[in-house]
mmCIF file of C-alpha atoms in Angstrom:
data_model
loop_
_atom_site.group_PDB
_atom_site.id
_atom_site.type_symbol
_atom_site.label_atom_id
_atom_site.label_comp_id
_atom_site.label_asym_id
_atom_site.label_seq_id
_atom_site.Cartn_x
_atom_site.Cartn_y
_atom_site.Cartn_z
ATOM 1 C CA SER D 67 30.971 -5.487 -9.854
ATOM 2 C CA LEU D 68 28.980 -5.153 -6.710
ATOM 3 C CA ALA D 69 27.194 -2.017 -7.757
ATOM 4 C CA SER D 70 25.842 -3.778 -10.755
ATOM 5 C CA ARG D 71 24.528 -6.624 -8.747
ATOM 6 C CA GLY D 72 22.378 -4.430 -6.784
ATOM 7 C CA ASP D 73 21.149 -2.771 -10.197
ATOM 8 C CA LEU D 74 20.470 -6.209 -11.514
ATOM 9 C CA ALA D 75 18.491 -7.178 -8.324
ATOM 10 C CA LEU D 76 16.172 -4.062 -8.867
ATOM 11 C CA GLU D 77 15.765 -4.735 -12.368
ATOM 12 C CA ALA D 78 14.778 -8.452 -11.447
ATOM 13 C CA LEU D 79 12.263 -7.116 -8.965
ATOM 14 C CA ALA D 80 10.829 -4.504 -11.706
ATOM 15 C CA MET D 81 10.476 -7.395 -14.133
ATOM 16 C CA MET D 82 8.746 -9.676 -11.477
ATOM 17 C CA THR D 83 6.173 -7.005 -10.801
ATOM 18 C CA GLY D 84 5.499 -6.452 -14.518
ATOM 19 C CA GLN D 85 7.182 -3.263 -14.946
ATOM 20 C CA GLU D 86 9.290 -2.073 -17.941
ATOM 21 C CA THR D 87 12.932 -1.639 -17.247
ATOM 22 C CA GLU D 88 15.676 0.675 -18.819
ATOM 23 C CA THR D 89 17.553 -2.286 -20.317
ATOM 24 C CA THR D 90 14.531 -4.221 -21.462
ATOM 25 C CA PRO D 91 11.963 -1.604 -22.413
ATOM 26 C CA ASN D 92 9.897 -3.502 -24.919
ATOM 27 C CA PHE D 93 10.065 -6.959 -22.707
ATOM 28 C CA ARG D 94 7.666 -7.561 -19.832
ATOM 29 C CA LEU D 95 7.211 -10.821 -17.905
ATOM 30 C CA PRO D 96 3.743 -12.029 -16.691
ATOM 31 C CA GLN D 97 3.345 -10.246 -13.286
ATOM 32 C CA LEU D 98 4.730 -12.493 -10.590
ATOM 33 C CA SER D 99 4.531 -12.363 -6.778
ATOM 34 C CA PRO D 100 8.021 -12.267 -5.200
ATOM 35 C CA ASP D 101 8.123 -14.301 -2.150
ATOM 36 C CA LEU D 102 9.977 -13.446 1.100
ATOM 37 C CA VAL D 103 13.233 -15.208 -0.079
ATOM 38 C CA ALA D 104 13.330 -13.356 -3.372
ATOM 39 C CA LEU D 105 12.600 -10.068 -1.616
ATOM 40 C CA ASN D 106 15.273 -10.594 1.030
ATOM 41 C CA THR D 107 17.747 -11.672 -1.695
ATOM 42 C CA ILE D 108 17.176 -8.515 -3.760
ATOM 43 C CA ILE D 109 17.544 -6.385 -0.375
ATOM 44 C CA ALA D 110 20.744 -8.216 0.412
ATOM 45 C CA ALA D 111 22.180 -7.653 -3.195
ATOM 46 C CA CYS D 112 21.281 -3.922 -2.990
ATOM 47 C CA ALA D 113 22.704 -3.410 0.557
ATOM 48 C CA LYS D 114 25.857 -5.326 -0.305
ATOM 49 C CA SER D 115 26.465 -3.353 -3.303
ATOM 50 C CA GLY D 116 26.272 0.000 -1.515
ATOM 51 C CA HIS D 117 22.749 0.703 -2.427
ATOM 52 C CA VAL D 118 21.492 0.895 0.993
ATOM 53 C CA ASP D 119 18.823 3.555 0.194
ATOM 54 C CA ALA D 120 17.417 1.119 -2.546
ATOM 55 C CA ALA D 121 17.455 -1.802 0.110
ATOM 56 C CA LEU D 122 15.530 0.392 2.468
ATOM 57 C CA VAL D 123 12.938 1.391 -0.359
ATOM 58 C CA VAL D 124 12.205 -2.386 -0.871
ATOM 59 C CA ALA D 125 11.835 -2.883 2.803
ATOM 60 C CA GLU D 126 9.500 0.131 2.834
ATOM 61 C CA ARG D 127 7.513 -1.440 0.089
ATOM 62 C CA MET D 128 7.282 -4.604 1.984
ATOM 63 C CA LYS D 129 5.969 -2.756 5.106
ATOM 64 C CA ASN D 130 3.465 -1.003 3.005
ATOM 65 C CA GLY D 131 1.953 -4.330 1.912
ATOM 66 C CA GLU D 132 2.904 -3.784 -1.807
ATOM 67 C CA PHE D 133 3.948 -7.408 -2.186
ATOM 68 C CA LEU D 134 1.334 -10.228 -1.403
ATOM 69 C CA SER D 135 1.915 -13.836 -0.902
ATOM 70 C CA ALA D 136 0.766 -15.683 -3.907
ATOM 71 C CA SER D 137 -0.528 -18.641 -1.744
ATOM 72 C CA PHE D 138 -2.480 -16.670 0.937
ATOM 73 C CA ASN D 139 -2.839 -13.141 -0.648
ATOM 74 C CA MET D 140 -1.632 -11.629 2.452
ATOM 75 C CA PRO D 141 1.169 -8.990 2.701
ATOM 76 C CA ILE D 142 4.843 -10.033 2.880
ATOM 77 C CA LEU D 143 6.359 -8.268 5.713
ATOM 78 C CA PRO D 144 9.959 -7.771 6.622
ATOM 79 C CA ASP D 145 11.358 -10.468 8.899
ATOM 80 C CA HIS D 146 14.521 -10.650 10.972
ATOM 81 C CA ILE D 147 16.548 -11.655 7.880
ATOM 82 C CA THR D 148 15.246 -8.456 6.077
ATOM 83 C CA TYR D 149 16.511 -6.283 8.888
ATOM 84 C CA HIS D 150 19.829 -8.174 9.036
ATOM 85 C CA ASN D 151 20.494 -7.663 5.505
ATOM 86 C CA ILE D 152 20.154 -3.837 5.860
ATOM 87 C CA LEU D 153 21.856 -3.569 9.097
ATOM 88 C CA LYS D 154 24.873 -5.490 7.920
ATOM 89 C CA PHE D 155 25.589 -2.683 5.532
ATOM 90 C CA CYS D 156 24.176 0.308 7.258
ATOM 91 C CA ASP D 157 26.193 3.526 6.527
ATOM 92 C CA THR D 158 25.603 5.430 9.849
ATOM 93 C CA PRO D 159 25.030 4.536 13.551
ATOM 94 C CA THR D 160 22.025 6.742 13.594
ATOM 95 C CA ARG D 161 20.308 4.831 10.665
ATOM 96 C CA ALA D 162 21.302 1.534 12.424
ATOM 97 C CA LYS D 163 19.728 2.691 15.582
ATOM 98 C CA GLU D 164 16.368 3.725 13.786
ATOM 99 C CA LEU D 165 16.361 0.295 12.111
ATOM 100 C CA ILE D 166 16.761 -1.640 15.375
ATOM 101 C CA LYS D 167 13.985 0.480 16.895
ATOM 102 C CA GLU D 168 11.809 -0.210 14.015
ATOM 103 C CA MET D 169 12.511 -3.814 14.162
ATOM 104 C CA ARG D 170 11.668 -4.110 17.839
ATOM 105 C CA LEU D 171 8.418 -2.271 17.323
ATOM 106 C CA SER D 172 7.559 -4.505 14.392
ATOM 107 C CA ARG D 173 7.644 -7.482 16.715
ATOM 108 C CA ARG D 174 4.274 -6.328 18.077
ATOM 109 C CA ASN D 175 2.738 -7.262 14.620
ATOM 110 C CA ARG D 176 4.259 -10.735 14.405
ATOM 111 C CA ILE D 177 2.176 -13.567 15.691
ATOM 112 C CA GLY D 178 3.213 -15.261 18.752
ATOM 113 C CA VAL D 179 5.929 -12.875 19.713
ATOM 114 C CA VAL D 180 5.965 -10.972 22.919
ATOM 115 C CA ALA D 181 6.660 -7.171 22.475
ATOM 116 C CA PRO D 182 9.851 -5.869 24.208
#
């Protein structure tokens, strides 16, 4: 079901970051650095399955620099696809407006982009 896909995506993220999960309490993978594609896929699965709040939490963790690029050891920040995945399943117009404002303001932090 769609709801379980979001749960599985969050479990996969927990396993990638070396955390124990409810379904696999005694099993840990070596800690991995999820890339932007993996994080956007997890966000999309969460949002599509109705876990918009969980998708927002993952995006917030990205904005806080919690996930680092394995190649460059730099934070992986949300991109336009990240925001699209959340906006597509946003549950209220107010939340959608807040995300659009945030997305526009985040352009200032991207290289080579002119701020609105």
